[in-house]
Short mmCIF file of C-alpha atoms in Angstrom, two decimals:
data_model
loop_
_atom_site.label_atom_id
_atom_site.label_comp_id
_atom_site.label_asym_id
_atom_site.label_seq_id
_atom_site.Cartn_x
_atom_site.Cartn_y
_atom_site.Cartn_z
CA MET A 8 92.76 152.04 112.28
CA THR A 9 94.17 149.29 114.18
CA SER A 10 94.88 147.76 117.37
CA THR A 11 97.71 145.18 118.15
CA LEU A 12 99.25 143.55 121.20
CA ASP A 13 102.59 143.18 120.42
CA SER A 14 102.79 142.00 117.62
CA VAL A 15 104.84 144.86 116.08
CA THR A 16 106.45 147.43 117.58
CA VAL A 17 104.48 150.71 117.98
CA LEU A 18 107.44 152.64 115.44
CA GLN A 19 107.22 149.55 112.84
CA ALA A 20 103.51 149.97 112.58
CA LEU A 21 104.12 153.91 112.06
CA ARG A 22 106.95 153.28 109.72
CA GLY A 23 105.31 151.77 107.45
CA ASN A 24 106.08 149.70 104.79
CA ARG A 25 108.02 152.84 103.46
CA ALA A 26 107.22 151.91 99.13
CA GLU A 27 103.01 152.55 100.11
CA ARG A 28 103.76 156.09 101.31
CA PRO A 29 101.46 158.67 99.38
CA ALA A 30 102.49 162.47 98.87
CA PRO A 31 102.29 164.54 101.69
CA ARG A 32 98.93 166.26 101.41
CA THR A 33 99.20 169.81 102.46
CA THR A 34 95.41 171.64 101.03
CA ASP A 35 94.00 169.81 104.42
CA ALA A 36 94.26 172.36 106.90
CA ALA A 37 92.59 175.89 104.60
CA HIS A 38 89.12 173.86 104.24
CA LEU A 39 90.08 172.29 108.73
CA ARG A 40 90.19 175.64 109.37
CA ALA A 41 87.20 176.79 107.69
CA ALA A 42 84.49 174.71 108.69
CA LEU A 43 86.35 175.02 112.31
CA GLU A 44 85.94 178.61 112.38
CA ASP A 45 82.55 178.66 110.90
CA SER A 46 80.96 175.60 113.04
CA LEU A 47 82.48 177.31 116.23
CA TYR A 48 81.54 181.05 115.79
CA ALA A 49 78.06 179.58 115.40
CA ILE A 50 77.99 177.10 118.85
CA ASP A 51 80.17 180.27 120.97
CA GLY A 52 79.57 183.45 118.74
CA PRO A 53 81.85 185.98 119.69
CA GLN A 54 82.30 186.96 123.90
CA HIS A 55 85.63 184.58 124.25
CA PHE A 56 87.66 187.49 123.04
CA PHE A 57 89.07 188.28 126.38
CA ASN A 58 88.90 185.27 128.12
CA PRO A 59 89.25 182.21 124.50
CA LEU A 60 87.49 179.28 125.30
CA VAL A 61 90.06 176.95 125.44
CA LEU A 62 90.37 172.86 123.81
CA ARG A 63 92.26 170.07 125.15
CA THR A 64 92.65 166.49 125.39
CA GLN A 65 90.40 166.31 128.89
CA GLU A 66 87.64 167.80 127.34
CA LEU A 67 86.36 165.46 124.55
CA ARG A 68 85.49 163.06 127.77
CA GLU A 69 82.30 162.99 128.07
CA LEU A 70 82.22 162.62 131.47
CA PRO A 71 84.57 163.83 133.81
CA LEU A 72 87.43 161.65 136.00
CA ASP A 73 85.88 160.59 139.97
CA PHE A 74 88.72 159.26 141.35
CA PRO A 75 89.89 160.02 145.53
CA ALA A 76 92.44 163.10 144.86
CA SER A 77 95.14 160.60 146.59
CA HIS A 78 94.87 158.21 143.64
CA TYR A 79 94.53 161.95 141.27
CA SER A 80 98.07 162.60 142.31
CA LEU A 81 99.35 159.11 142.11
CA ALA A 82 97.68 158.79 138.25
CA ARG A 83 99.41 162.74 137.60
CA ILE A 84 102.38 161.62 138.92
CA ARG A 85 102.66 158.41 136.63
CA GLY A 86 101.67 160.61 133.96
CA ILE A 87 104.62 163.14 133.93
CA LEU A 88 106.90 160.48 134.94
CA MET A 89 106.19 158.42 131.81
CA HIS A 90 106.60 160.95 129.64
CA HIS A 91 109.63 161.49 131.54
CA ALA A 92 110.10 158.23 130.39
CA LEU A 93 109.76 158.90 126.42
CA ARG A 94 111.43 161.74 126.87
CA LEU A 95 114.63 160.20 127.77
CA LEU A 96 114.12 156.91 125.72
CA SER A 97 114.64 159.39 122.14
CA VAL A 98 117.73 160.29 122.79
CA GLY A 99 118.95 156.63 123.77
CA TYR A 100 119.01 157.42 127.52
CA SER A 101 119.64 153.36 129.25
CA PHE A 102 117.68 153.24 133.27
CA THR A 103 119.23 152.29 136.08
CA ASP A 104 117.25 152.65 137.66
CA PRO A 105 113.62 154.46 136.26
CA PHE A 106 111.63 155.55 139.58
CA GLU A 107 115.01 157.82 140.51
CA ASP A 108 116.04 158.96 137.56
CA LEU A 109 112.69 159.65 136.07
CA LEU A 110 111.89 161.73 139.88
CA SER A 111 115.59 163.36 139.25
CA ALA A 112 114.94 164.45 136.02
CA TRP A 113 111.60 165.50 136.14
CA ARG A 114 113.14 167.73 139.49
CA CYS A 115 115.95 169.53 136.95
CA GLU A 116 112.26 170.34 134.93
CA VAL A 117 110.15 171.78 137.17
CA GLY A 118 112.11 172.77 140.50
CA GLU A 119 109.42 172.24 143.58
CA SER A 120 105.90 171.43 142.53
CA ASP A 121 103.12 170.20 144.88
CA LEU A 122 103.63 166.55 143.44
CA LEU A 123 107.03 166.60 143.68
CA GLU A 124 106.32 166.97 147.44
CA PHE A 125 103.75 164.64 147.32
CA VAL A 126 106.20 161.84 146.68
CA ASP A 127 108.91 163.30 148.41
CA HIS A 128 105.97 162.59 151.68
CA LEU A 129 105.29 159.10 150.34
CA ASP A 130 105.83 156.43 153.76
CA ALA A 131 108.48 154.25 152.39
CA GLU A 132 106.55 151.24 152.01
CA ASP A 133 103.67 153.58 149.78
CA ARG A 134 107.18 154.81 148.04
CA ALA A 135 108.44 151.70 146.82
CA LYS A 136 105.56 150.04 145.11
CA PHE A 137 104.73 153.17 143.28
CA ALA A 138 108.92 152.56 142.24
CA THR A 139 107.65 149.43 141.32
CA GLU A 140 104.74 150.84 139.61
CA ILE A 141 107.14 153.51 137.55
CA ALA A 142 109.36 150.71 136.43
CA ALA A 143 106.36 148.83 135.80
CA HIS A 144 105.49 151.12 133.00
CA THR A 145 109.35 152.60 131.97
CA ALA A 146 109.53 148.31 130.20
CA ALA A 147 106.09 148.49 128.37
CA LEU A 148 106.94 151.65 127.15
CA ARG A 149 110.50 150.25 126.40
CA HIS A 150 109.32 146.41 125.29
CA GLY A 151 106.10 148.70 122.78
CA LEU A 152 108.04 152.17 121.77
CA GLY A 153 110.52 148.79 119.33
CA THR A 154 113.97 150.80 118.75
CA PHE A 155 114.64 154.77 116.58
CA GLY A 156 115.78 154.56 112.73
CA SER A 157 119.27 157.05 113.71
CA GLY A 158 118.53 159.46 111.21
CA TRP A 159 114.97 159.77 112.74
CA SER A 160 114.03 163.16 113.76
CA LEU A 161 112.64 162.73 116.83
CA ARG A 162 110.63 166.16 118.31
CA SER A 163 109.08 164.66 122.36
CA THR A 164 106.62 166.63 124.26
CA VAL A 165 105.60 168.63 121.90
CA ARG A 166 103.25 171.65 122.15
CA VAL A 167 100.35 172.42 120.42
CA ALA A 168 98.60 176.31 120.47
CA ASN A 169 96.23 175.69 117.46
CA LEU A 170 94.37 179.83 117.72
CA LEU A 171 90.99 180.43 115.48
CA CYS A 172 88.13 182.69 115.77
CA SER A 173 90.58 185.59 115.76
CA GLY A 174 91.91 183.99 118.79
CA ALA A 175 87.94 183.79 120.56
CA VAL A 176 89.23 180.00 120.52
CA ALA A 177 92.34 177.79 121.26
CA LEU A 178 93.04 174.18 120.63
CA ARG A 179 96.21 173.29 123.40
CA ASP A 180 97.39 170.16 122.56
CA THR A 181 100.17 167.85 123.27
CA ILE A 182 101.72 165.98 121.15
CA ASP A 183 104.33 163.45 123.17
CA LEU A 184 106.21 162.16 120.45
CA SER A 185 106.50 163.82 116.20
CA ILE A 186 108.50 161.46 114.16
CA ASP A 187 109.61 162.49 110.92
CA THR A 188 111.49 159.97 109.26
CA SER A 189 111.58 161.26 105.47
CA ASP A 190 114.80 161.76 103.27
CA ASP A 191 112.98 162.60 99.50
CA GLY A 192 110.42 164.41 100.52
CA ASP A 193 107.51 162.33 101.21
CA CYS A 194 104.92 162.30 103.82
CA ALA A 195 106.57 161.09 106.26
CA THR A 196 105.46 163.02 109.66
CA VAL A 197 103.55 160.31 112.64
CA LEU A 198 102.10 161.33 115.88
CA LEU A 199 102.17 158.71 119.19
CA ASP A 200 101.47 159.37 122.54
CA ILE A 201 101.42 157.26 125.36
CA THR A 202 98.32 156.46 128.00
CA THR A 203 99.02 155.02 131.30
CA ALA A 204 95.44 153.79 131.57
CA PRO A 205 94.35 151.04 129.22
CA LEU A 206 92.81 152.10 125.63
CA ASP A 207 89.67 153.57 124.93
CA GLU A 208 87.05 155.19 123.00
CA ASN A 209 88.43 158.39 124.01
CA SER A 210 91.64 157.30 122.97
CA GLU A 211 90.75 157.37 118.85
CA LYS A 212 89.37 160.48 119.81
CA VAL A 213 93.15 161.98 121.27
CA LEU A 214 94.25 160.39 117.74
CA ARG A 215 92.45 162.27 116.42
CA PHE A 216 92.11 165.24 118.29
CA HIS A 217 96.24 165.51 117.26
CA ALA A 218 96.13 164.84 114.06
CA LEU A 219 94.08 167.75 113.79
CA ASN A 220 95.92 169.79 115.57
CA GLN A 221 99.63 168.92 113.31
CA THR A 222 97.63 169.82 110.39
CA LEU A 223 96.42 173.23 111.37
CA ARG A 224 99.34 173.68 113.26
CA THR A 225 102.37 172.40 110.60
CA GLY A 226 99.67 173.42 107.06
CA VAL A 227 100.64 169.06 106.37
CA THR A 228 98.75 166.82 107.34
CA PRO A 229 100.71 164.29 109.16
CA LEU A 230 100.27 160.34 107.97
CA ARG A 231 99.72 158.04 110.94
CA SER A 232 98.68 158.18 114.50
CA ALA A 233 99.08 155.78 117.31
CA VAL A 234 98.18 156.12 121.02
CA LEU A 235 100.40 153.15 122.89
CA SER A 236 99.51 151.83 127.05
CA THR A 237 102.29 151.01 128.71
CA ALA A 238 99.61 149.06 130.99
CA THR A 239 98.69 147.32 128.33
CA GLY A 240 100.79 147.33 126.12
CA GLU A 241 98.32 147.95 123.91
CA GLN A 242 98.98 150.22 121.49
CA LEU A 243 95.81 151.59 118.27
CA VAL A 244 97.56 153.42 115.25
CA ALA A 245 95.42 154.59 112.47
CA GLU A 246 96.51 155.98 108.94
CA VAL A 247 94.97 160.24 108.77
CA ASP A 248 92.48 160.16 105.65
CA ALA A 249 89.80 162.59 105.27
CA ALA A 250 87.47 160.68 107.05
CA LEU A 251 89.92 160.44 110.32
CA LEU A 252 89.97 164.84 110.25
CA THR A 253 86.34 165.50 109.58
CA GLN A 254 85.90 162.85 111.92
CA ALA A 255 88.02 164.84 114.59
CA VAL A 256 86.29 168.09 113.35
CA ALA A 257 83.20 166.33 115.07
CA ASP A 258 84.49 165.60 118.37
CA LEU A 259 85.70 168.56 118.98
CA LEU A 260 82.48 170.80 117.95
CA GLU A 261 81.06 167.97 120.35
CA ALA A 262 83.57 169.15 123.26
CA ALA A 263 83.09 172.65 122.38
CA GLU A 264 79.02 172.66 122.21
CA ARG A 265 79.65 170.70 126.15
CA LYS A 266 81.82 172.93 127.09
CA CYS A 267 79.64 176.09 126.12
CA ARG A 268 76.73 175.18 128.17
CA ALA A 269 79.15 174.20 131.22
CA MET B 5 101.22 212.11 110.83
CA PRO B 6 102.68 209.66 112.50
CA SER B 7 103.37 206.47 110.11
CA VAL B 8 102.88 203.10 112.34
CA THR B 9 103.85 199.36 112.04
CA THR B 10 102.65 196.81 109.35
CA PHE B 11 102.58 193.34 110.85
CA THR B 12 101.66 190.88 108.06
CA THR B 13 100.29 187.75 109.13
CA SER B 14 100.32 184.36 108.57
CA PHE B 15 99.59 180.74 109.33
CA ILE B 16 102.88 178.66 109.00
CA SER B 17 102.58 176.01 105.47
CA PRO B 18 105.27 174.88 102.62
CA GLY B 19 106.18 178.21 101.64
CA ALA B 20 104.44 180.23 103.89
CA LEU B 21 108.18 181.84 105.25
CA SER B 22 109.51 182.02 102.39
CA SER B 23 106.84 183.74 100.47
CA PHE B 24 107.22 186.58 103.41
CA ILE B 25 111.20 187.23 102.26
CA ALA B 26 110.91 187.50 98.79
CA THR B 27 108.57 190.06 99.38
CA ALA B 28 110.78 191.45 101.36
CA PRO B 29 111.56 195.02 101.26
CA THR B 30 115.05 196.80 98.76
CA MET B 31 115.33 200.14 100.42
CA ARG B 32 117.05 199.42 104.17
CA SER B 33 117.19 202.56 105.93
CA GLU B 34 120.62 203.27 108.71
CA ILE B 35 121.26 204.74 111.38
CA THR B 36 123.01 207.80 112.17
CA SER B 37 125.49 208.92 114.79
CA GLU B 38 123.16 211.47 115.46
CA GLN B 39 120.34 209.04 116.10
CA ARG B 40 122.36 206.87 118.96
CA SER B 41 123.48 210.02 120.52
CA ALA B 42 119.50 211.30 120.80
CA LEU B 43 118.51 207.53 122.17
CA ALA B 44 121.96 206.95 124.74
CA GLU B 45 120.67 210.85 125.78
CA ARG B 46 117.34 209.45 126.68
CA PHE B 47 118.85 206.41 128.15
CA ARG B 48 120.32 208.69 129.74
CA GLN B 49 117.94 210.95 131.87
CA VAL B 50 116.17 207.03 133.11
CA SER B 51 119.11 205.88 133.86
CA LEU B 52 119.58 203.26 137.34
CA PRO B 53 122.35 203.77 139.74
CA HIS B 54 123.12 200.09 138.82
CA HIS B 55 123.74 198.25 135.33
CA ARG B 56 120.76 196.93 133.85
CA ARG B 57 119.92 195.29 131.01
CA LEU B 58 116.73 195.56 128.59
CA ASP B 59 115.64 193.22 126.08
CA ALA B 60 111.83 192.62 123.90
CA TRP B 61 110.05 190.08 126.07
CA MET B 62 110.46 193.33 128.67
CA VAL B 63 108.58 195.25 126.01
CA GLU B 64 106.20 192.53 125.95
CA GLN B 65 105.28 192.60 129.28
CA ALA B 66 105.49 196.36 129.75
CA ALA B 67 108.12 195.47 132.47
CA GLY B 68 105.77 193.30 134.87
CA GLN B 69 108.23 191.65 137.71
CA SER B 70 109.26 188.07 135.77
CA SER B 71 110.45 185.78 138.35
CA PRO B 72 114.52 185.21 138.91
CA PHE B 73 115.84 183.67 135.80
CA ARG B 74 117.18 179.99 136.99
CA TRP B 75 118.42 177.39 134.95
CA SER B 76 116.36 174.19 133.58
CA PRO B 77 115.85 172.44 130.46
CA THR B 78 113.53 174.37 128.69
CA THR B 79 115.82 177.72 129.28
CA ALA B 80 119.71 176.13 128.54
CA ARG B 81 117.32 175.34 125.03
CA ARG B 82 118.36 177.75 122.51
CA VAL B 83 121.47 178.42 123.87
CA LEU B 84 122.45 175.02 122.93
CA GLY B 85 120.24 173.89 120.09
CA ASN B 86 121.21 176.42 117.72
CA ALA B 87 125.42 175.87 118.46
CA ALA B 88 124.12 172.26 117.81
CA LEU B 89 122.30 173.89 114.25
CA ARG B 90 125.24 175.87 113.25
CA LEU B 91 127.96 172.99 114.12
CA ARG B 92 125.51 170.37 111.89
CA PHE B 93 125.61 172.93 109.88
CA THR B 94 129.03 174.07 109.46
CA GLN B 95 130.76 170.59 110.17
CA GLN B 96 127.90 167.51 108.22
CA LEU B 97 126.87 166.31 111.73
CA SER B 98 124.23 164.50 112.83
CA PRO B 99 121.51 166.07 115.55
CA VAL B 100 121.46 164.15 117.73
CA VAL B 101 126.50 164.20 117.12
CA ALA B 102 126.27 167.39 117.47
CA MET B 103 124.36 169.05 120.61
CA ASP B 104 126.87 165.66 121.89
CA GLU B 105 129.84 167.84 120.65
CA VAL B 106 128.07 171.64 122.36
CA ILE B 107 127.28 169.77 125.49
CA VAL B 108 130.85 168.57 125.86
CA ASP B 109 132.53 171.64 124.91
CA HIS B 110 130.78 172.90 127.78
CA LEU B 111 131.42 169.70 130.48
CA THR B 112 134.82 170.03 129.32
CA ARG B 113 134.77 174.61 129.85
CA ALA B 114 133.62 173.58 133.31
CA ALA B 115 135.85 170.68 134.22
CA THR B 116 138.49 173.11 133.20
CA GLY B 117 137.72 175.97 135.07
CA TYR B 118 137.52 177.72 132.49
CA SER B 119 133.31 178.78 133.14
CA ARG B 120 132.15 180.83 135.33
CA ARG B 121 129.60 180.08 138.76
CA GLY B 122 126.11 180.90 137.39
CA SER B 123 127.41 180.14 133.37
CA LEU B 124 125.07 177.07 132.01
CA SER B 125 128.53 175.39 131.74
CA SER B 126 128.60 175.31 135.78
CA TRP B 127 124.92 173.97 135.68
CA LEU B 128 125.26 171.17 133.18
CA SER B 129 128.56 169.90 134.83
CA GLU B 130 126.00 169.88 138.34
CA LEU B 131 123.89 167.79 136.33
CA SER B 132 123.04 164.03 137.25
CA THR B 133 123.06 161.96 132.99
CA ALA B 134 119.31 161.95 133.71
CA GLN B 135 119.14 165.09 134.18
CA LEU B 136 121.55 165.60 131.13
CA ALA B 137 119.50 163.03 128.72
CA LEU B 138 115.90 165.69 129.64
CA VAL B 139 117.96 168.51 129.00
CA THR B 140 119.50 166.80 125.46
CA SER B 141 116.14 165.47 124.23
CA ASP B 142 114.95 169.82 124.33
CA ALA B 143 117.85 170.93 123.40
CA LEU B 144 116.81 168.50 120.68
CA ASN B 145 112.86 170.01 120.11
CA TRP B 146 114.53 172.58 119.41
CA SER B 147 117.62 172.01 116.75
CA HIS B 148 114.67 169.99 114.60
CA ALA B 149 111.99 172.22 114.97
CA LEU B 150 115.00 175.60 114.12
CA GLU B 151 116.40 172.79 111.15
CA GLU B 152 112.80 172.05 110.55
CA ILE B 153 111.61 175.91 109.65
CA ALA B 154 115.72 177.07 107.31
CA ARG B 155 114.96 173.86 105.21
CA SER B 156 111.92 175.94 104.95
CA ILE B 157 113.22 178.88 103.35
CA GLU B 158 115.47 178.13 99.71
CA GLU B 159 117.63 181.56 100.05
CA SER B 160 120.79 180.34 101.58
CA VAL B 161 120.12 180.72 105.70
CA GLU B 162 122.88 180.58 108.37
CA VAL B 163 122.55 180.25 112.57
CA ALA B 164 122.87 183.70 114.14
CA ASP B 165 126.21 183.51 115.63
CA ALA B 166 125.20 185.01 119.12
CA ASP B 167 122.02 187.54 119.71
CA ALA B 168 122.56 191.08 119.44
CA TYR B 169 124.43 193.55 122.06
CA TYR B 170 123.87 197.13 122.30
CA ASP B 171 125.69 198.90 125.17
CA VAL B 172 123.69 202.87 125.47
CA ALA B 173 127.12 205.10 125.97
CA THR B 174 127.04 205.69 129.86
CA ALA B 175 123.51 204.65 130.03
CA ARG B 176 124.48 202.41 132.20
CA THR B 177 122.05 200.25 129.64
CA THR B 178 122.29 196.87 127.87
CA LEU B 179 120.05 196.26 125.33
CA ARG B 180 119.05 192.72 124.75
CA GLY B 181 118.45 191.67 120.85
CA ARG B 182 117.40 188.16 119.86
CA ARG B 183 117.44 186.69 116.98
CA ASP B 184 117.56 182.68 115.74
CA LEU B 185 118.79 181.96 112.16
CA ILE B 186 119.51 185.19 109.30
CA VAL B 187 118.34 185.20 105.99
CA ALA B 188 120.95 187.64 103.98
CA THR B 189 120.00 187.91 99.82
CA GLU B 190 121.94 190.47 97.64
CA SER B 191 119.78 193.90 98.41
CA THR B 192 117.64 192.21 101.64
CA CYS B 193 118.39 191.48 105.13
CA THR B 194 116.21 189.62 106.98
CA LEU B 195 115.77 188.62 111.21
CA ILE B 196 114.02 185.07 112.59
CA ARG B 197 112.87 184.51 116.27
CA VAL B 198 111.69 182.07 116.90
CA ARG B 199 109.60 181.54 119.62
CA SER B 200 107.45 178.97 121.82
CA GLY B 201 103.99 179.34 122.56
CA ALA B 202 101.10 182.01 121.09
CA PRO B 203 102.10 185.09 119.54
CA GLY B 204 100.32 187.53 122.40
CA ARG B 205 99.24 191.37 121.92
CA THR B 206 102.47 192.27 122.40
CA ALA B 207 104.36 190.18 120.73
CA GLY B 208 104.85 192.67 117.32
CA ALA B 209 106.31 195.34 119.61
CA GLY B 210 109.03 192.15 121.11
CA LEU B 211 109.93 192.32 117.02
CA ARG B 212 110.31 195.68 117.05
CA ALA B 213 112.10 195.87 119.98
CA ASP B 214 114.75 192.96 118.28
CA LEU B 215 115.18 194.88 115.05
CA THR B 216 116.15 198.51 116.95
CA ILE B 217 118.23 196.36 119.43
CA ASP B 218 119.54 194.60 116.22
CA ALA B 219 120.20 197.36 113.95
CA PHE B 220 121.42 199.70 117.14
CA SER B 221 124.73 196.72 117.92
CA ARG B 222 125.45 196.98 114.26
CA PRO B 223 128.94 199.56 113.33
CA ASP B 224 127.64 200.59 109.99
CA GLY B 225 123.87 201.27 111.54
CA GLN B 226 122.11 199.65 108.40
CA VAL B 227 118.75 198.27 109.59
CA ALA B 228 117.59 194.23 108.53
CA SER B 229 115.27 194.67 106.05
CA GLN B 230 112.54 192.37 107.97
CA ILE B 231 112.42 190.78 111.40
CA ILE B 232 109.75 187.85 111.28
CA GLY B 233 109.02 186.05 114.82
CA VAL B 234 107.89 181.91 113.81
CA TRP B 235 105.37 180.14 116.15
CA PRO B 236 105.43 176.90 115.24
CA ASP B 237 104.07 176.02 118.40
CA ALA B 238 100.29 177.73 116.90
CA GLY B 239 101.84 177.98 113.37
CA LEU B 240 102.05 181.62 112.67
CA LEU B 241 104.71 184.22 111.10
CA LEU B 242 104.52 187.24 112.71
CA ARG B 243 106.81 190.18 109.75
CA VAL B 244 107.23 193.90 111.02
CA GLU B 245 108.74 195.85 107.95
CA GLY B 246 112.84 197.24 109.01
CA SER B 247 111.00 200.52 107.95
CA MET B 248 112.32 204.16 110.19
CA ALA B 249 109.14 204.84 111.40
CA ASP B 250 109.47 201.02 113.08
CA LEU B 251 112.51 201.13 113.75
CA ARG B 252 111.66 205.22 115.97
CA ALA B 253 108.69 203.54 117.48
CA GLY B 254 111.20 200.26 119.57
CA ALA B 255 113.07 202.78 121.06
CA ARG B 256 110.31 204.19 121.89
CA ASP B 257 108.89 200.57 123.65
CA LEU B 258 113.12 200.31 125.56
CA LEU B 259 112.15 203.86 126.81
CA ARG B 260 108.80 203.24 127.81
CA VAL B 261 110.18 200.06 129.70
CA ALA B 262 113.09 202.25 131.26
CA ASN B 263 110.92 205.08 132.16
CA LEU B 264 109.56 202.67 134.46
CA GLN B 265 112.36 201.05 135.39
CA HIS B 266 113.23 203.62 136.84
CA THR B 267 109.97 205.63 138.41
CA ALA B 268 109.67 201.90 140.10
CA TYR B 269 113.31 202.34 141.48
CA PHE B 270 112.33 205.78 143.29
CA GLN B 271 109.36 204.95 144.24
CA ARG B 272 110.29 202.30 145.95
CA ALA B 273 113.70 204.08 147.24
CA LEU B 274 110.86 207.35 148.54
CA THR B 275 108.50 204.78 150.49
CA SER B 276 111.61 202.85 152.08
#
């Protein structure tokens, strides 16, 4: 796993050297599914038939986040707006006023929401501060990402809902950006997650969780998985191999055990 | 003994969809004009004073109340994404150029007064550039997912021109069957429907309803060999074969929804 700050853009790091790409691996998914189902059944048993045990990225975190309510709302809104920024950048949109552009895009998607109302009720000073913060994160995102190749197939906000143990366990995930850069059948799907917080140990777990979910969902192991922080510009890029996927299974089982105990 | 529908499921993996298509039943059923008349008669018995439209989603939800329709990037993505992929396949355009063409076409229709209020064209014309970019992004996601599925099939695939519609004679009822891709070989025809999220317990009944509506909408009454539901988010495939028993079950599900609506309407009328 490599963690870098500004040396190369995250897209360059994800793309890597085309000549060195391995052939697509199509056998990992079955092994992983079997390993996960055996262990999850041992942890949880069949009691969740009608209310499945749902595991998301937030369940991977050992300690829950503890922030005041207002901070939590603003952090969530910042995260939502940055995801929208990535979606817009993926279709080549150039921002004039990032905060207003992103807010209007978000409004178009959800119509009415409590969080949108929260933004609408910010006083002028708080709103201006928040708008500046969003502009800074958007600039960091644009700078950290780099340019998309014209022939790449980009999918933003890829939702994943892998069902295990006959639906008794559901792995839910949202991969911020999935890029397919293949042109001659090589292994070329790379995954990107963006966060508005600085990178920490949890970022590695998130990166592995995405790789595991993508493997289970498509039956093909992705090439690389990365996390980019728009707070620090730092990026974490990992090659997806058997060791990384095994560690992802271990992270998940640990989270499932914690959730069942709670 | 009544026949039961056989649902076949599989995880998505390279070759899984092609293998479902290769093993499609070659015997194809046909709907007769007596069966059409019988269906119309049953729908007339549970008709409403106003026109209604029934689809597979209503079958899956057992006619439960859903929030009123409004255009959003999510509701627009299938229409735009399918149109863009169709254009890409016929004119060999890049995904982004094909999507731009589709959106420009909608905007032109709105600007020249050829769109009615509340239509997709009219909604798109009211959006800001940032909002339009979000719509484009969602529609491109859909188009890429659909293309990925189409390219994983060994046989030749076409993007469906439109959904299947069938007006039930004098019953003020239109049935709408969704279909995204069609794979036709010499002896078989497979319909493919792409769905978001994960399949629920009624997903099979929904697919069966789509298959039934598709058969009724064809003038020759030919039933497709099978319908395959693809849930890319969950990595799952679900197949329903186009036997006459499945078709009858599909028609019964649609009638059940019509009946539920009929009962609810007259109960409301009695209490008010």
